[in-house]
CSV table of C-alpha atoms in Angstrom, one decimal:
chain,number,residue,atom,x,y,z
A,85,ASP,CA,0.0,0.0,0.0
A,86,THR,CA,2.9,2.3,-0.8
A,87,ALA,CA,1.7,5.9,-1.3
A,88,VAL,CA,4.2,7.1,-3.9
A,89,SER,CA,6.2,4.4,-5.7
A,90,GLN,CA,9.0,4.8,-8.1
A,91,THR,CA,10.6,2.2,-10.3
A,92,PRO,CA,13.4,1.3,-10.6
A,93,LYS,CA,15.0,1.9,-7.3
A,94,TYR,CA,18.5,1.7,-8.9
A,95,LEU,CA,19.5,2.3,-12.5
A,96,VAL,CA,23.0,1.9,-13.8
A,97,THR,CA,23.5,2.7,-17.5
A,98,GLN,CA,26.0,3.9,-20.0
A,99,MET,CA,26.5,7.4,-21.3
A,100,GLY,CA,24.4,8.0,-24.4
A,101,ASN,CA,21.6,5.6,-23.5
A,102,ASP,CA,17.9,6.6,-23.1
A,103,LYS,CA,16.1,5.6,-19.9
A,104,SER,CA,12.8,6.1,-18.1
A,105,ILE,CA,11.8,6.3,-14.5
A,106,LYS,CA,8.2,5.6,-13.5
A,107,CYS,CA,6.2,7.1,-10.7
A,108,GLU,CA,2.7,6.2,-9.4
A,109,GLN,CA,0.8,7.6,-6.5
A,110,ASN,CA,-2.4,6.1,-5.0
A,111,LEU,CA,-3.2,9.0,-2.7
A,112,GLY,CA,-5.7,10.6,-5.1
A,113,HIS,CA,-3.5,13.7,-5.3
A,114,ASP,CA,-3.9,16.1,-8.2
A,115,THR,CA,-0.2,17.3,-8.5
A,116,MET,CA,3.0,15.4,-9.0
A,117,TYR,CA,6.6,16.4,-9.1
A,118,TRP,CA,10.1,15.4,-10.0
A,119,TYR,CA,13.0,16.5,-7.9
A,120,LYS,CA,16.7,15.9,-8.4
A,121,GLN,CA,19.1,15.3,-5.5
A,122,ASP,CA,22.7,15.7,-6.3
A,123,SER,CA,25.7,14.1,-4.5
A,124,LYS,CA,25.7,17.0,-2.0
A,125,LYS,CA,22.1,16.2,-1.1
A,126,PHE,CA,20.8,19.4,-2.7
A,127,LEU,CA,17.2,19.1,-3.9
A,128,LYS,CA,16.0,21.0,-6.9
A,129,ILE,CA,12.6,21.0,-8.5
A,130,MET,CA,12.6,19.8,-12.1
A,131,PHE,CA,8.9,19.5,-13.1
A,132,SER,CA,5.4,19.7,-11.8
A,133,TYR,CA,2.2,18.4,-13.3
A,134,ASN,CA,-1.3,19.3,-12.1
A,135,ASN,CA,-4.1,17.0,-13.4
A,136,LYS,CA,-1.8,15.9,-16.3
A,137,GLU,CA,-0.8,19.5,-17.2
A,138,LEU,CA,2.7,20.8,-16.9
A,139,ILE,CA,2.7,23.7,-14.5
A,140,ILE,CA,6.4,24.0,-13.5
A,141,ASN,CA,9.3,23.4,-15.8
A,142,GLU,CA,12.6,24.6,-14.3
A,143,THR,CA,15.7,25.1,-16.2
A,144,VAL,CA,16.4,21.5,-17.1
A,145,PRO,CA,18.0,20.2,-20.3
A,146,ASN,CA,15.4,19.2,-22.9
A,147,ARG,CA,16.9,15.7,-22.8
A,148,PHE,CA,14.6,15.3,-19.8
A,149,SER,CA,10.9,14.9,-20.8
A,150,PRO,CA,8.2,14.2,-18.3
A,151,LYS,CA,5.0,12.4,-19.3
A,152,SER,CA,1.8,12.2,-17.3
A,153,PRO,CA,-0.6,9.7,-18.8
A,154,ASP,CA,-3.1,10.3,-16.0
A,155,LYS,CA,-3.0,12.2,-12.7
A,156,ALA,CA,-1.8,9.1,-10.8
A,157,HIS,CA,1.3,8.7,-12.9
A,158,LEU,CA,4.3,10.9,-13.8
A,159,ASN,CA,7.1,9.3,-15.7
A,160,LEU,CA,10.5,10.8,-16.5
A,161,HIS,CA,12.3,10.0,-19.7
A,162,ILE,CA,15.9,10.9,-20.2
A,163,ASN,CA,17.6,10.9,-23.6
A,164,SER,CA,21.3,10.7,-24.3
A,165,LEU,CA,22.4,10.3,-20.7
A,166,GLU,CA,25.4,12.1,-19.5
A,167,LEU,CA,27.7,11.6,-16.5
A,168,GLY,CA,26.3,14.7,-14.8
A,169,ASP,CA,22.8,13.2,-14.8
A,170,SER,CA,24.0,10.8,-12.0
A,171,ALA,CA,21.8,11.6,-9.0
A,172,VAL,CA,18.9,10.5,-7.0
A,173,TYR,CA,15.6,11.4,-8.6
A,174,PHE,CA,12.6,11.8,-6.3
A,175,CYS,CA,9.0,11.8,-7.3
A,176,ALA,CA,6.4,13.5,-5.0
A,177,SER,CA,2.7,14.2,-5.0
A,178,SER,CA,0.4,16.7,-3.2
A,179,GLN,CA,-3.2,17.8,-3.2
A,180,GLU,CA,-3.1,21.4,-4.3
A,181,GLY,CA,-6.8,21.9,-4.2
A,182,ASN,CA,-6.7,22.1,-0.4
A,183,VAL,CA,-7.1,25.6,1.1
A,184,ARG,CA,-3.9,24.8,3.1
A,185,PRO,CA,-1.5,22.5,1.4
A,186,ILE,CA,-0.1,20.1,3.9
A,187,GLY,CA,3.0,19.2,2.0
A,188,TYR,CA,4.4,16.7,-0.4
A,189,THR,CA,4.6,12.9,-0.1
A,190,PHE,CA,7.8,11.6,-1.5
A,191,GLY,CA,8.7,8.4,-3.1
A,192,SER,CA,11.8,6.5,-2.0
A,193,GLY,CA,13.9,7.7,-4.9
A,194,THR,CA,15.7,6.3,-8.0
A,195,ARG,CA,19.4,6.3,-7.8
A,196,LEU,CA,20.7,6.8,-11.4
A,197,THR,CA,24.3,6.1,-12.1
A,198,VAL,CA,25.7,6.9,-15.5
A,199,VAL,CA,29.0,5.3,-16.4
B,207,GLY,CA,14.8,34.7,-6.2
B,208,GLU,CA,13.8,32.5,-3.4
B,209,ASP,CA,16.5,31.1,-1.3
B,210,VAL,CA,16.5,28.9,1.8
B,211,GLU,CA,19.7,28.6,4.0
B,212,GLN,CA,20.6,26.1,6.6
B,213,SER,CA,23.8,25.2,8.4
B,214,LEU,CA,25.1,21.9,7.0
B,215,PHE,CA,26.1,20.0,10.1
B,216,LEU,CA,25.0,19.6,13.8
B,217,SER,CA,26.4,17.2,16.3
B,218,VAL,CA,24.8,16.5,19.6
B,219,ARG,CA,24.9,13.9,22.4
B,220,GLU,CA,22.0,11.6,23.0
B,221,GLY,CA,19.5,13.1,25.5
B,222,ASP,CA,20.4,16.7,24.6
B,223,SER,CA,18.1,19.0,22.7
B,224,SER,CA,18.9,19.7,19.0
B,225,VAL,CA,18.1,23.0,17.3
B,226,ILE,CA,18.2,23.2,13.6
B,227,ASN,CA,18.0,26.7,12.1
B,228,CYS,CA,16.8,27.9,8.7
B,229,THR,CA,16.5,31.3,7.1
B,230,TYR,CA,14.5,32.1,4.0
B,231,THR,CA,14.4,35.2,1.7
B,232,ASP,CA,10.9,35.1,0.2
B,233,SER,CA,8.8,37.4,2.4
B,234,SER,CA,5.6,36.0,0.8
B,235,SER,CA,6.5,32.5,2.1
B,236,THR,CA,3.2,31.3,3.6
B,237,TYR,CA,3.9,27.6,4.3
B,238,LEU,CA,7.1,26.3,5.9
B,239,TYR,CA,8.0,22.7,6.4
B,240,TRP,CA,10.5,20.4,8.0
B,241,TYR,CA,11.4,17.1,6.2
B,242,LYS,CA,13.7,14.3,7.5
B,243,GLN,CA,15.7,12.1,5.2
B,244,GLU,CA,17.3,8.9,6.6
B,245,PRO,CA,20.2,7.3,4.7
B,246,GLY,CA,19.1,5.7,1.4
B,247,ALA,CA,15.4,6.8,2.0
B,248,GLY,CA,13.0,9.4,0.7
B,249,LEU,CA,11.9,12.5,2.5
B,250,GLN,CA,9.5,12.2,5.3
B,251,LEU,CA,7.3,15.2,6.3
B,252,LEU,CA,8.0,15.9,10.0
B,253,THR,CA,5.9,19.0,10.6
B,254,TYR,CA,4.8,22.2,9.0
B,255,ILE,CA,3.8,25.7,10.1
B,256,PHE,CA,1.8,28.5,8.5
B,257,SER,CA,3.0,32.0,8.4
B,258,ASN,CA,0.2,33.2,10.7
B,259,MET,CA,1.6,31.0,13.5
B,260,ASP,CA,4.7,31.6,15.8
B,261,MET,CA,5.1,28.2,17.2
B,262,LYS,CA,3.9,24.7,16.8
B,263,GLN,CA,4.6,21.7,19.1
B,264,ASP,CA,4.3,18.1,18.2
B,265,GLN,CA,5.6,15.7,20.8
B,266,ARG,CA,9.4,16.1,20.9
B,267,LEU,CA,9.3,18.6,18.0
B,268,THR,CA,8.9,22.4,18.4
B,269,VAL,CA,8.9,24.7,15.5
B,270,LEU,CA,9.5,28.4,16.0
B,271,LEU,CA,8.8,31.0,13.3
B,272,ASN,CA,10.1,34.5,13.4
B,273,LYS,CA,8.4,36.0,10.3
B,274,LYS,CA,10.0,39.4,10.8
B,275,ASP,CA,13.5,37.9,10.6
B,276,LYS,CA,12.4,35.2,8.2
B,277,HIS,CA,13.9,32.6,10.6
B,278,LEU,CA,12.5,29.1,11.2
B,279,SER,CA,13.9,26.6,13.7
B,280,LEU,CA,13.2,23.0,14.6
B,281,ARG,CA,13.9,21.9,18.2
B,282,ILE,CA,14.1,18.2,18.9
B,283,ALA,CA,13.9,17.4,22.6
B,284,ASP,CA,15.7,14.4,24.1
B,285,THR,CA,17.5,13.6,20.9
B,286,GLN,CA,17.9,9.9,20.2
B,287,THR,CA,20.4,8.1,17.9
B,288,GLY,CA,17.4,7.3,15.7
B,289,ASP,CA,17.1,11.0,15.0
B,290,SER,CA,20.4,11.0,13.1
B,291,ALA,CA,19.4,12.1,9.6
B,292,ILE,CA,19.4,15.0,7.2
B,293,TYR,CA,16.8,17.7,8.0
B,294,PHE,CA,15.5,19.9,5.3
B,295,CYS,CA,13.7,23.2,5.7
B,296,ALA,CA,11.3,24.0,2.8
B,297,GLU,CA,9.1,26.9,1.9
B,298,ARG,CA,6.5,27.9,-0.6
B,299,SER,CA,4.5,31.1,-1.1
B,300,GLN,CA,1.1,29.6,-2.1
B,301,ALA,CA,-0.6,26.5,-3.4
B,302,GLY,CA,0.5,25.6,-6.9
B,303,THR,CA,4.1,26.8,-6.4
B,304,ALA,CA,7.0,24.4,-5.9
B,305,LEU,CA,8.5,23.6,-2.5
B,306,ILE,CA,11.9,25.3,-2.3
B,307,PHE,CA,14.3,23.3,-0.1
B,308,GLY,CA,17.3,24.3,1.9
B,309,LYS,CA,20.6,22.4,1.5
B,310,GLY,CA,19.8,20.2,4.5
B,311,THR,CA,21.4,19.9,7.9
B,312,THR,CA,23.0,16.6,8.8
B,313,LEU,CA,22.3,15.8,12.4
B,314,SER,CA,24.7,13.4,14.1
B,315,VAL,CA,23.7,12.0,17.5
B,316,SER,CA,26.4,10.3,19.6
B,317,SER,CA,25.6,8.0,22.5
């Protein structure tokens, strides 16, 4: 009964490959996010989708393309992987329709290593 | 732009109180949060406070907000070794905007 689940948990791949990370939430939330956590543990927002529509798109290389087939899923596809893409990628969700947003629920992360 | 600052490390002895500090720059920050990240895990929401509050207490956790100085603190009473983790302060101005995180404070608790 995991609330926000990401797959895979670990991903090791070669430079130049294309890979996808999947995220699903069963909380009924209307908004989902991708965050990147680098080796120094700094967390930066990458994308946000509300009811399948892109609402936040930070300065991220266009090799990264999010896709939201429905409001319970937000996948992240990365083309032409580079060494600098190695990081932990976190998916999160929240219910933004509330008057007072309580905060995000995070997945357990996908550790991407590009070799 | 928005910025959230935290000291990077804090070391305490078991049983002592820990105080983790955070400052933010966005005066329109309305919602402020504390998250905990244990090694190899995701982020767990610990507590939150709205800008119309000065203090919030939840068991061993006390959050203090000084809106004038844009300063937020998290106090953990009777710190235990299981409290060792990275603690992130985060803020947002309104619903629909992204959470902006600080760089995290690594809390180390020695027995």
